[in-house]
CSV table of C-alpha atoms in Angstrom, one decimal:
chain,number,residue,atom,x,y,z
I,17,MET,CA,30.2,-3.9,-0.5
I,18,SER,CA,29.6,-0.2,-0.3
I,19,ILE,CA,31.7,1.8,2.1
I,20,ALA,CA,30.1,2.4,5.6
I,21,VAL,CA,29.0,6.0,6.3
I,22,PHE,CA,29.1,7.5,9.8
I,23,TYR,CA,27.8,10.8,11.2
I,24,ALA,CA,30.7,12.7,12.7
I,25,PRO,CA,29.8,16.4,13.2
I,26,ASN,CA,33.1,17.3,14.8
I,27,ALA,CA,35.4,15.2,12.6
I,28,LYS,CA,37.8,18.1,12.0
I,29,ASP,CA,38.4,18.6,15.7
I,30,PHE,CA,38.0,15.2,17.2
I,31,SER,CA,39.3,12.1,15.4
I,32,TYR,CA,37.0,9.5,16.8
I,33,LEU,CA,33.3,8.4,16.4
I,34,SER,CA,30.6,8.9,19.0
I,35,GLU,CA,29.7,6.1,21.3
I,36,GLU,CA,26.7,5.2,19.1
I,37,GLU,CA,28.5,5.3,15.8
I,38,SER,CA,31.5,3.4,17.3
I,39,PHE,CA,29.0,0.7,18.5
I,40,HIS,CA,27.6,0.5,15.0
I,41,ALA,CA,31.0,0.2,13.4
I,42,ILE,CA,32.3,-2.4,15.8
I,43,ARG,CA,29.3,-4.5,16.8
I,44,VAL,CA,27.0,-4.3,13.8
I,45,LEU,CA,29.4,-3.8,10.8
I,46,ARG,CA,32.4,-5.5,12.5
I,47,LEU,CA,34.8,-3.1,10.9
I,48,LYS,CA,38.6,-3.5,11.6
I,49,VAL,CA,41.6,-1.2,11.8
I,50,GLY,CA,42.7,0.0,8.4
I,51,GLU,CA,39.3,-0.1,6.8
I,52,VAL,CA,38.1,2.9,4.8
I,53,ILE,CA,35.0,4.7,6.1
I,54,HIS,CA,33.1,7.8,5.0
I,55,LEU,CA,32.1,10.6,7.4
I,56,LEU,CA,29.3,13.1,7.1
I,57,ASP,CA,29.5,16.3,9.2
I,58,GLY,CA,25.8,17.1,8.4
I,59,ARG,CA,26.8,20.6,7.3
I,60,GLY,CA,27.6,20.0,3.7
I,61,SER,CA,30.8,17.9,3.7
I,62,LYS,CA,31.7,14.3,3.2
I,63,TYR,CA,35.1,12.8,4.0
I,64,ALA,CA,36.9,9.6,3.4
I,65,THR,CA,39.3,8.3,6.1
I,66,LYS,CA,40.6,5.1,7.6
I,67,ILE,CA,40.0,3.5,11.0
I,68,SER,CA,43.2,4.0,12.9
I,69,ALA,CA,42.4,2.4,16.2
I,70,ILE,CA,39.7,0.5,18.0
I,71,GLU,CA,40.1,0.8,21.8
I,72,GLY,CA,37.3,-0.6,23.9
I,73,LYS,CA,34.1,0.9,22.5
I,74,LYS,CA,35.8,3.8,20.7
I,75,VAL,CA,36.7,4.0,17.0
I,76,SER,CA,39.4,6.5,16.0
I,77,PHE,CA,40.2,7.5,12.5
I,78,GLY,CA,43.1,9.1,10.6
I,79,ALA,CA,43.5,12.0,8.2
I,80,LEU,CA,40.4,13.3,6.4
I,81,GLU,CA,40.1,13.6,2.7
I,82,LEU,CA,37.2,15.8,1.5
I,83,ILE,CA,35.4,13.8,-1.2
I,84,GLU,CA,32.1,15.7,-1.6
I,85,SER,CA,30.9,19.1,-0.5
I,86,GLU,CA,27.8,21.1,-1.2
I,87,PRO,CA,27.7,24.9,-0.8
I,88,LYS,CA,25.0,26.5,1.2
I,89,PRO,CA,21.7,25.8,-0.7
I,90,SER,CA,19.9,28.6,-2.5
I,91,TYR,CA,16.9,28.0,-0.2
I,92,THR,CA,16.4,26.5,3.2
I,93,ILE,CA,13.3,24.8,4.8
I,94,HIS,CA,12.4,25.0,8.4
I,95,LEU,CA,9.3,23.2,9.4
I,96,TYR,CA,7.3,23.9,12.7
I,97,VAL,CA,5.0,21.2,13.8
I,98,ALA,CA,2.5,20.6,16.6
I,99,PRO,CA,3.4,17.0,17.4
I,100,THR,CA,0.9,14.2,17.1
I,101,LYS,CA,0.0,11.9,20.0
I,102,GLN,CA,1.7,8.9,18.3
I,103,MET,CA,5.5,9.6,18.2
I,104,GLU,CA,5.8,7.0,15.4
I,105,ARG,CA,4.1,9.5,13.1
I,106,MET,CA,6.6,12.1,13.9
I,107,GLU,CA,9.5,9.7,13.3
I,108,TRP,CA,8.1,8.9,9.8
I,109,MET,CA,7.8,12.6,9.1
I,110,VAL,CA,11.4,13.3,10.2
I,111,GLU,CA,12.6,10.3,8.1
I,112,LYS,CA,10.7,11.4,5.0
I,113,CYS,CA,11.6,15.1,5.3
I,114,GLY,CA,15.2,14.0,5.9
I,115,GLU,CA,15.1,12.0,2.7
I,116,PHE,CA,13.8,14.9,0.6
I,117,GLY,CA,16.2,17.2,2.4
I,118,ILE,CA,15.3,19.7,5.1
I,119,HIS,CA,17.2,22.2,7.4
I,120,GLY,CA,15.2,22.3,10.6
I,121,ILE,CA,12.2,20.6,12.2
I,122,HIS,CA,10.9,22.4,15.2
I,123,PHE,CA,8.1,21.2,17.5
I,124,PHE,CA,5.7,23.5,19.3
I,125,ALA,CA,2.7,23.3,21.6
I,126,SER,CA,-0.5,25.1,20.6
I,127,LYS,CA,-4.0,25.2,22.1
I,128,ASN,CA,-5.2,22.0,20.4
I,129,SER,CA,-1.9,20.1,20.6
I,130,GLU,CA,-2.2,16.5,21.4
I,131,ARG,CA,1.2,16.3,23.0
I,132,LYS,CA,2.8,18.7,25.5
I,133,GLU,CA,6.3,17.3,25.7
I,134,ILE,CA,8.6,15.6,23.3
I,135,LYS,CA,11.8,13.5,23.5
I,136,LEU,CA,14.2,14.5,20.7
I,137,HIS,CA,16.8,11.8,20.8
I,138,ARG,CA,15.0,9.2,18.8
I,139,LEU,CA,14.0,11.8,16.2
I,140,GLU,CA,17.7,12.9,15.9
I,141,LYS,CA,18.7,9.2,15.3
I,142,THR,CA,16.0,8.9,12.7
I,143,ALA,CA,17.3,12.1,11.0
I,144,ILE,CA,20.9,10.8,11.0
I,145,SER,CA,19.8,7.5,9.5
I,146,ALA,CA,17.8,9.3,6.8
I,147,LEU,CA,20.9,11.5,6.1
I,148,LYS,CA,23.1,8.5,5.5
I,149,GLN,CA,20.5,6.7,3.4
I,150,SER,CA,19.5,9.6,1.2
I,151,LYS,CA,23.1,10.8,0.4
I,152,ASN,CA,22.1,14.3,1.4
I,153,LEU,CA,24.8,16.3,3.1
I,154,TYR,CA,22.8,18.6,5.5
I,155,LEU,CA,21.4,17.2,8.7
I,156,PRO,CA,18.3,19.1,10.0
I,157,GLU,CA,18.4,20.6,13.4
I,158,ILE,CA,15.6,19.3,15.5
I,159,THR,CA,14.4,21.4,18.4
I,160,GLY,CA,11.5,21.8,20.8
I,161,LEU,CA,9.1,21.8,22.5
I,162,HIS,CA,8.7,25.5,21.9
I,163,THR,CA,5.7,27.6,23.0
I,164,PHE,CA,3.3,28.9,20.4
I,165,LYS,CA,4.1,32.4,21.5
I,166,GLU,CA,7.8,31.9,20.9
I,167,ILE,CA,7.3,30.5,17.4
I,168,SER,CA,4.6,33.1,16.3
I,169,ALA,CA,7.0,35.9,17.3
I,170,LYS,CA,9.8,34.5,15.2
I,171,LYS,CA,11.5,36.7,12.6
I,172,GLY,CA,12.2,35.1,9.2
I,173,GLU,CA,12.4,35.8,5.5
I,174,GLU,CA,9.4,33.8,4.2
I,175,LYS,CA,7.0,32.8,6.9
I,176,LEU,CA,3.9,30.7,6.0
I,177,PHE,CA,1.3,28.6,7.8
I,178,ALA,CA,-1.0,25.9,6.7
I,179,PHE,CA,-4.5,27.2,7.0
I,180,ILE,CA,-7.8,25.3,6.6
I,181,SER,CA,-10.7,27.5,5.5
I,182,ASN,CA,-13.8,27.5,3.3
I,183,PRO,CA,-13.3,28.7,0.6
I,184,PRO,CA,-9.6,27.7,0.8
I,185,VAL,CA,-6.8,30.3,0.5
I,186,ALA,CA,-4.2,29.8,-2.3
I,187,VAL,CA,-2.0,26.7,-2.3
I,188,LEU,CA,1.7,26.7,-1.2
I,189,SER,CA,3.1,26.9,-4.8
I,190,LYS,CA,1.0,30.0,-5.4
I,191,THR,CA,1.9,31.6,-2.1
I,192,ALA,CA,5.6,31.0,-1.4
I,193,LEU,CA,8.3,32.8,-3.3
I,194,LYS,CA,11.3,31.0,-4.8
I,195,GLY,CA,14.8,30.8,-3.3
I,196,LYS,CA,13.9,31.9,0.2
I,197,GLU,CA,14.6,30.9,3.8
I,198,TYR,CA,11.3,29.2,4.5
I,199,HIS,CA,9.7,28.9,7.9
I,200,VAL,CA,6.5,26.9,7.6
I,201,LEU,CA,4.0,26.1,10.4
I,202,VAL,CA,1.7,23.1,10.4
I,203,GLY,CA,-0.9,23.1,13.1
I,204,PRO,CA,-2.3,20.3,15.3
I,205,GLU,CA,-5.0,17.8,14.0
I,206,GLY,CA,-7.6,20.1,15.7
I,207,ASP,CA,-6.1,23.0,13.7
I,208,PHE,CA,-5.0,26.4,15.1
I,209,THR,CA,-7.7,28.3,17.1
I,210,SER,CA,-9.0,31.5,15.5
I,211,ASP,CA,-7.0,33.5,18.1
I,212,GLU,CA,-3.8,31.7,17.0
I,213,SER,CA,-4.5,32.2,13.3
I,214,ALA,CA,-5.1,35.9,14.0
I,215,THR,CA,-1.8,36.1,16.0
I,216,LEU,CA,0.1,34.5,13.1
I,217,LYS,CA,-1.4,36.9,10.5
I,218,ASN,CA,-0.5,39.9,12.8
I,219,ASN,CA,3.0,38.6,13.0
I,220,HIS,CA,3.3,38.4,9.1
I,221,TRP,CA,2.9,34.7,8.7
I,222,LYS,CA,1.1,34.1,5.3
I,223,PRO,CA,-1.7,31.5,5.2
I,224,PHE,CA,-1.7,28.8,2.5
I,225,SER,CA,-3.9,25.8,1.7
I,226,LEU,CA,-2.7,22.2,1.3
I,227,GLY,CA,-5.6,21.5,-1.0
I,228,LYS,CA,-9.0,19.9,-0.6
I,229,SER,CA,-8.0,16.7,1.1
I,230,ILE,CA,-7.7,16.7,4.9
I,231,LEU,CA,-4.1,15.6,5.6
I,232,ARG,CA,-2.8,14.2,8.8
I,233,THR,CA,-0.2,16.3,10.5
I,234,GLU,CA,2.8,14.2,9.4
I,235,THR,CA,1.4,14.1,5.8
I,236,ALA,CA,1.1,17.9,5.8
I,237,GLY,CA,4.7,18.2,7.0
I,238,ILE,CA,5.9,15.9,4.2
I,239,ALA,CA,3.8,17.8,1.6
I,240,VAL,CA,5.3,21.2,2.7
I,241,CYS,CA,8.8,19.9,2.4
I,242,HIS,CA,8.4,18.2,-0.9
I,243,GLY,CA,6.3,21.0,-2.3
I,244,LEU,CA,9.0,23.6,-1.5
I,245,HIS,CA,11.6,21.4,-3.3
I,246,ILE,CA,9.4,21.2,-6.4
I,247,LEU,CA,8.8,24.9,-6.3
I,248,ASN,CA,12.6,25.5,-6.4
I,249,ILE,CA,13.4,23.2,-9.2
I,250,ASP,CA,14.3,25.2,-12.3
K,18,MET,CA,-19.6,14.7,17.7
K,19,SER,CA,-19.1,14.3,13.9
K,20,ILE,CA,-21.2,11.9,12.0
K,21,ALA,CA,-19.6,8.4,11.5
K,22,VAL,CA,-18.5,7.6,8.0
K,23,PHE,CA,-18.6,4.0,6.5
K,24,TYR,CA,-17.4,2.5,3.3
K,25,ALA,CA,-20.2,0.9,1.4
K,26,PRO,CA,-19.3,0.4,-2.2
K,27,ASN,CA,-22.6,-1.2,-3.1
K,28,ALA,CA,-24.9,1.0,-1.0
K,29,LYS,CA,-27.3,1.5,-3.9
K,30,ASP,CA,-27.9,-2.2,-4.4
K,31,PHE,CA,-27.5,-3.6,-0.8
K,32,SER,CA,-28.8,-1.7,2.1
K,33,TYR,CA,-26.5,-3.0,4.8
K,34,LEU,CA,-22.9,-2.6,5.9
K,35,SER,CA,-20.1,-5.2,5.4
K,36,GLU,CA,-19.2,-7.4,8.3
K,37,GLU,CA,-16.2,-5.2,9.1
K,38,GLU,CA,-18.0,-1.9,8.9
K,39,SER,CA,-20.9,-3.3,10.9
K,40,PHE,CA,-18.5,-4.5,13.6
K,41,HIS,CA,-17.0,-1.0,13.7
K,42,ALA,CA,-20.5,0.6,13.9
K,43,ILE,CA,-21.8,-1.7,16.7
K,44,ARG,CA,-18.8,-2.6,18.8
K,45,VAL,CA,-16.5,0.4,18.4
K,46,LEU,CA,-18.8,3.4,17.9
K,47,ARG,CA,-21.8,1.7,19.7
K,48,LEU,CA,-24.3,3.3,17.2
K,49,LYS,CA,-28.1,2.6,17.6
K,50,VAL,CA,-31.0,2.2,15.3
K,51,GLY,CA,-32.2,5.6,14.1
K,52,GLU,CA,-28.8,7.3,14.1
K,53,VAL,CA,-27.6,9.2,11.0
K,54,ILE,CA,-24.5,7.8,9.3
K,55,HIS,CA,-22.6,8.8,6.1
K,56,LEU,CA,-21.6,6.3,3.4
K,57,LEU,CA,-18.9,6.5,0.9
K,58,ASP,CA,-19.0,4.4,-2.3
K,59,GLY,CA,-15.4,5.1,-3.1
K,60,ARG,CA,-16.4,6.1,-6.6
K,61,GLY,CA,-17.2,9.8,-6.1
K,62,SER,CA,-20.4,9.8,-4.0
K,63,LYS,CA,-21.2,10.4,-0.4
K,64,TYR,CA,-24.6,9.6,1.1
K,65,ALA,CA,-26.5,10.3,4.3
K,66,THR,CA,-28.8,7.7,5.7
K,67,LYS,CA,-30.1,6.3,9.0
K,68,ILE,CA,-29.5,3.0,10.6
K,69,SER,CA,-32.7,1.1,10.1
K,70,ALA,CA,-31.9,-2.2,11.9
K,71,ILE,CA,-29.1,-4.0,13.8
K,72,GLU,CA,-29.5,-7.7,13.6
K,73,GLY,CA,-26.7,-9.8,15.1
K,74,LYS,CA,-23.6,-8.5,13.5
K,75,LYS,CA,-25.3,-6.8,10.6
K,76,VAL,CA,-26.2,-3.1,10.3
K,77,SER,CA,-28.9,-2.2,7.8
K,78,PHE,CA,-29.7,1.3,6.7
K,79,GLY,CA,-32.6,3.2,5.1
K,80,ALA,CA,-33.1,5.5,2.1
K,81,LEU,CA,-29.9,7.2,0.7
K,82,GLU,CA,-29.6,10.9,0.3
K,83,LEU,CA,-26.8,12.0,-2.0
K,84,ILE,CA,-25.0,14.8,0.0
K,85,GLU,CA,-21.7,15.1,-2.0
K,86,SER,CA,-20.4,14.0,-5.3
K,87,GLU,CA,-17.4,14.6,-7.4
K,88,PRO,CA,-17.3,14.1,-11.2
K,89,LYS,CA,-14.6,12.0,-12.7
K,90,PRO,CA,-11.3,13.9,-12.0
K,91,SER,CA,-9.5,15.6,-14.9
K,92,TYR,CA,-6.5,13.4,-14.3
K,93,THR,CA,-6.0,10.0,-12.7
K,94,ILE,CA,-2.9,8.5,-11.0
K,95,HIS,CA,-2.0,4.9,-11.1
K,96,LEU,CA,1.2,3.9,-9.2
K,97,TYR,CA,3.1,0.7,-9.8
K,98,VAL,CA,5.5,-0.3,-7.1
K,99,ALA,CA,7.9,-3.1,-6.4
K,100,PRO,CA,7.0,-3.8,-2.8
K,101,THR,CA,9.6,-3.5,0.0
K,102,LYS,CA,10.4,-6.3,2.4
K,103,GLN,CA,8.8,-4.5,5.3
K,104,MET,CA,5.1,-4.4,4.6
K,105,GLU,CA,4.7,-1.5,7.2
K,106,ARG,CA,6.4,0.8,4.6
K,107,MET,CA,3.9,-0.2,2.0
K,108,GLU,CA,1.0,0.5,4.4
K,109,TRP,CA,2.4,4.0,5.0
K,110,MET,CA,2.7,4.6,1.3
K,111,VAL,CA,-0.9,3.5,0.7
K,112,GLU,CA,-2.1,5.7,3.6
K,113,LYS,CA,-0.2,8.8,2.5
K,114,CYS,CA,-1.2,8.3,-1.2
K,115,GLY,CA,-4.7,7.7,-0.1
K,116,GLU,CA,-4.7,11.0,1.8
K,117,PHE,CA,-3.3,13.0,-1.2
K,118,GLY,CA,-5.8,11.1,-3.4
K,119,ILE,CA,-4.8,8.3,-5.9
K,120,HIS,CA,-6.8,6.0,-8.2
K,121,GLY,CA,-4.8,2.8,-8.2
K,122,ILE,CA,-1.8,1.3,-6.5
K,123,HIS,CA,-0.5,-1.8,-8.2
K,124,PHE,CA,2.4,-4.1,-7.0
K,125,PHE,CA,4.7,-6.0,-9.2
K,126,ALA,CA,7.8,-8.2,-8.9
K,127,SER,CA,11.0,-7.3,-10.8
K,128,LYS,CA,14.5,-8.8,-10.8
K,129,ASN,CA,15.7,-6.9,-7.7
K,130,SER,CA,12.4,-7.1,-5.8
K,131,GLU,CA,12.7,-7.8,-2.1
K,132,ARG,CA,9.3,-9.4,-1.9
K,133,LYS,CA,7.7,-11.9,-4.3
K,134,GLU,CA,4.2,-12.1,-2.8
K,135,ILE,CA,1.9,-9.7,-1.2
K,136,LYS,CA,-1.3,-9.8,0.9
K,137,LEU,CA,-3.7,-7.0,-0.2
K,138,HIS,CA,-6.3,-7.2,2.5
K,139,ARG,CA,-4.5,-5.0,5.1
K,140,LEU,CA,-3.5,-2.5,2.4
K,141,GLU,CA,-7.2,-2.2,1.3
K,142,LYS,CA,-8.2,-1.6,4.9
K,143,THR,CA,-5.5,1.1,5.2
K,144,ALA,CA,-6.8,2.7,2.0
K,145,ILE,CA,-10.4,2.7,3.3
K,146,SER,CA,-9.3,4.3,6.5
K,147,ALA,CA,-7.4,7.0,4.6
K,148,LEU,CA,-10.4,7.6,2.4
K,149,LYS,CA,-12.6,8.3,5.5
K,150,GLN,CA,-10.0,10.5,7.2
K,151,SER,CA,-9.0,12.6,4.2
K,152,LYS,CA,-12.6,13.3,3.0
K,153,ASN,CA,-11.6,12.2,-0.5
K,154,LEU,CA,-14.3,10.4,-2.5
K,155,TYR,CA,-12.3,8.0,-4.6
K,156,LEU,CA,-10.9,4.8,-3.2
K,157,PRO,CA,-7.8,3.5,-5.0
K,158,GLU,CA,-8.0,0.0,-6.5
K,159,ILE,CA,-5.1,-2.0,-5.1
K,160,THR,CA,-3.9,-4.9,-7.2
K,161,GLY,CA,-1.0,-7.4,-7.4
K,162,LEU,CA,1.3,-9.0,-7.4
K,163,HIS,CA,1.8,-8.6,-11.1
K,164,THR,CA,4.8,-9.7,-13.2
K,165,PHE,CA,7.2,-7.1,-14.6
K,166,LYS,CA,6.4,-8.4,-18.0
K,167,GLU,CA,2.6,-7.8,-17.6
K,168,ILE,CA,3.2,-4.3,-16.3
K,169,SER,CA,5.8,-3.3,-18.9
K,170,ALA,CA,3.5,-4.3,-21.7
K,171,LYS,CA,0.6,-2.2,-20.3
K,172,LYS,CA,-1.1,0.3,-22.5
K,173,GLY,CA,-1.8,3.8,-21.1
K,174,GLU,CA,-2.0,7.5,-21.9
K,175,GLU,CA,1.0,8.9,-20.0
K,176,LYS,CA,3.4,6.2,-18.9
K,177,LEU,CA,6.5,7.1,-16.8
K,178,PHE,CA,9.1,5.4,-14.7
K,179,ALA,CA,11.5,6.6,-12.0
K,180,PHE,CA,15.0,6.3,-13.3
K,181,ILE,CA,18.3,6.8,-11.5
K,182,SER,CA,21.1,7.8,-13.7
K,183,ASN,CA,24.2,10.0,-13.8
K,184,PRO,CA,23.7,12.7,-15.1
K,185,PRO,CA,20.0,12.4,-14.1
K,186,VAL,CA,17.2,12.7,-16.6
K,187,ALA,CA,14.6,15.5,-16.3
K,188,VAL,CA,12.4,15.6,-13.1
K,189,LEU,CA,8.7,14.5,-13.1
K,190,SER,CA,7.3,18.0,-13.3
K,191,LYS,CA,9.3,18.6,-16.5
K,192,THR,CA,8.5,15.2,-18.0
K,193,ALA,CA,4.8,14.6,-17.3
K,194,LEU,CA,2.1,16.4,-19.3
K,195,LYS,CA,-0.9,17.9,-17.5
K,196,GLY,CA,-4.4,16.4,-17.2
K,197,LYS,CA,-3.5,12.9,-18.2
K,198,GLU,CA,-4.3,9.3,-17.1
K,199,TYR,CA,-0.9,8.7,-15.4
K,200,HIS,CA,0.7,5.3,-15.0
K,201,VAL,CA,4.0,5.7,-13.0
K,202,LEU,CA,6.4,2.9,-12.1
K,203,VAL,CA,8.7,3.0,-9.1
K,204,GLY,CA,11.4,0.3,-9.0
K,205,PRO,CA,12.8,-1.8,-6.1
K,206,GLU,CA,15.5,-0.5,-3.8
K,207,GLY,CA,18.1,-2.2,-6.0
K,208,ASP,CA,16.5,-0.3,-9.0
K,209,PHE,CA,15.5,-1.7,-12.3
K,210,THR,CA,18.1,-3.8,-14.1
K,211,SER,CA,19.4,-2.3,-17.4
K,212,ASP,CA,17.4,-5.0,-19.2
K,213,GLU,CA,14.3,-3.9,-17.5
K,214,SER,CA,14.9,-0.2,-18.1
K,215,ALA,CA,15.5,-1.0,-21.8
K,216,THR,CA,12.2,-3.0,-21.9
K,217,LEU,CA,10.3,-0.1,-20.4
K,218,LYS,CA,11.8,2.4,-22.9
K,219,ASN,CA,10.9,0.1,-25.8
K,220,ASN,CA,7.4,-0.1,-24.5
K,221,HIS,CA,7.1,3.8,-24.5
K,222,TRP,CA,7.5,4.4,-20.7
K,223,LYS,CA,9.3,7.8,-20.2
K,224,PRO,CA,12.1,7.9,-17.7
K,225,PHE,CA,12.1,10.8,-15.1
K,226,SER,CA,14.3,11.6,-12.1
K,227,LEU,CA,13.1,12.1,-8.5
K,228,GLY,CA,16.0,14.5,-7.8
K,229,LYS,CA,19.4,14.2,-6.3
K,230,SER,CA,18.4,12.5,-3.0
K,231,ILE,CA,18.1,8.7,-2.9
K,232,LEU,CA,14.6,8.1,-1.8
K,233,ARG,CA,13.3,4.9,-0.3
K,234,THR,CA,10.6,3.1,-2.3
K,235,GLU,CA,7.7,4.3,-0.3
K,236,THR,CA,9.0,7.9,-0.3
K,237,ALA,CA,9.4,7.7,-4.1
K,238,GLY,CA,5.7,6.6,-4.3
K,239,ILE,CA,4.5,9.4,-2.1
K,240,ALA,CA,6.7,11.9,-4.1
K,241,VAL,CA,5.2,10.8,-7.4
K,242,CYS,CA,1.6,11.0,-6.1
K,243,HIS,CA,2.1,14.4,-4.5
K,244,GLY,CA,4.1,15.7,-7.4
K,245,LEU,CA,1.4,14.9,-10.0
K,246,HIS,CA,-1.2,16.7,-7.8
K,247,ILE,CA,1.0,19.8,-7.7
K,248,LEU,CA,1.6,19.6,-11.4
K,249,ASN,CA,-2.2,19.6,-12.0
K,250,ILE,CA,-3.0,22.6,-9.7
K,251,ASP,CA,-4.0,25.5,-11.9
């Protein structure tokens, strides 16, 4: 059997698992004191350790041995999305982007948004589970709901937004530069309003096309994340 | 309101909608005789027509006017997948590949397959709905369940299979040639056995890597489809 992996962002400071991860260790996996486990801090490090105590609902662990680490990547991807009505679609997007590897997923409300509030906890759980499954070492930060104004005024190295127009603008791979800190906006199903597009252009966001097909919001998010990884393969 | 779109593969020979599409027109959209509808044949053509009669559960339509057509694409994508236990994951894959555009999705059973039978009807419905939503003009054919033997012996122009190894082989974008008729195999979560990999290599399937992250089956399928589209953008 493979070794169980847990998410422990503060493993270096606190030598016990969170309530949720402890529950998973005790009730689902039925682990015992002395068993080896792996810990991910979600910031590039993976540790091996042993369960040192199980007290009530709390799993404590012993000394940490660093077994894998990844330096800061040469590019980072932050995705900004106007969430869909069905939260299931956003969960899928978080899971798939998490599998490909992503650094942040941020939700915002725009004029045509279908959803004006969002609960992040379930999405964070989805991201943690994708982190464990994919063997990636960076957990994306998930934030929101932001206002469109806040997002459009954001500073950033390489700022891009998905733009539907006829004739279409250039595609992502011809618009984005390599090795950057990417910030990419994907609008709602009803698209950005022309006022919003103008605001973005004025704030130095570059428009790009996702091609001829009309993609759903979550598909556009996945396409951006996967497309930027492909662009950065040497 | 935008004009309702229906899938009518035989519109040139039979001037009525299928039972399912008729139901959708009458019961869901409540369309009436004389209303304009659009038809997709799933083979590159889109027509405008008018509802000429509604008799019981059957919608008939009048003369067809070709309003959009797409010549045979310069490359085609056929994906071969060992289906996951949860059919929901395969439905998502069909939907997303359908949005990006794909020509065939074929299911097969291999040694480590989690699923030894598959019902295609729901997947076909998902593909039709993705076709309408994405404004693509080609409906993928969906077939299976095939045996591994049958698939591995297949002839084809550009045959590739996703291969997990350490160190990894070259990625898809460095392995596949442009403008081909692609046939790409994605194995089960437990991967191909070494016998199966050897059989594929002997039958001139080229191995490629999907990168460092471990992707779920459906994510691998989406990555292949999206990656081949990116490769073929000029």
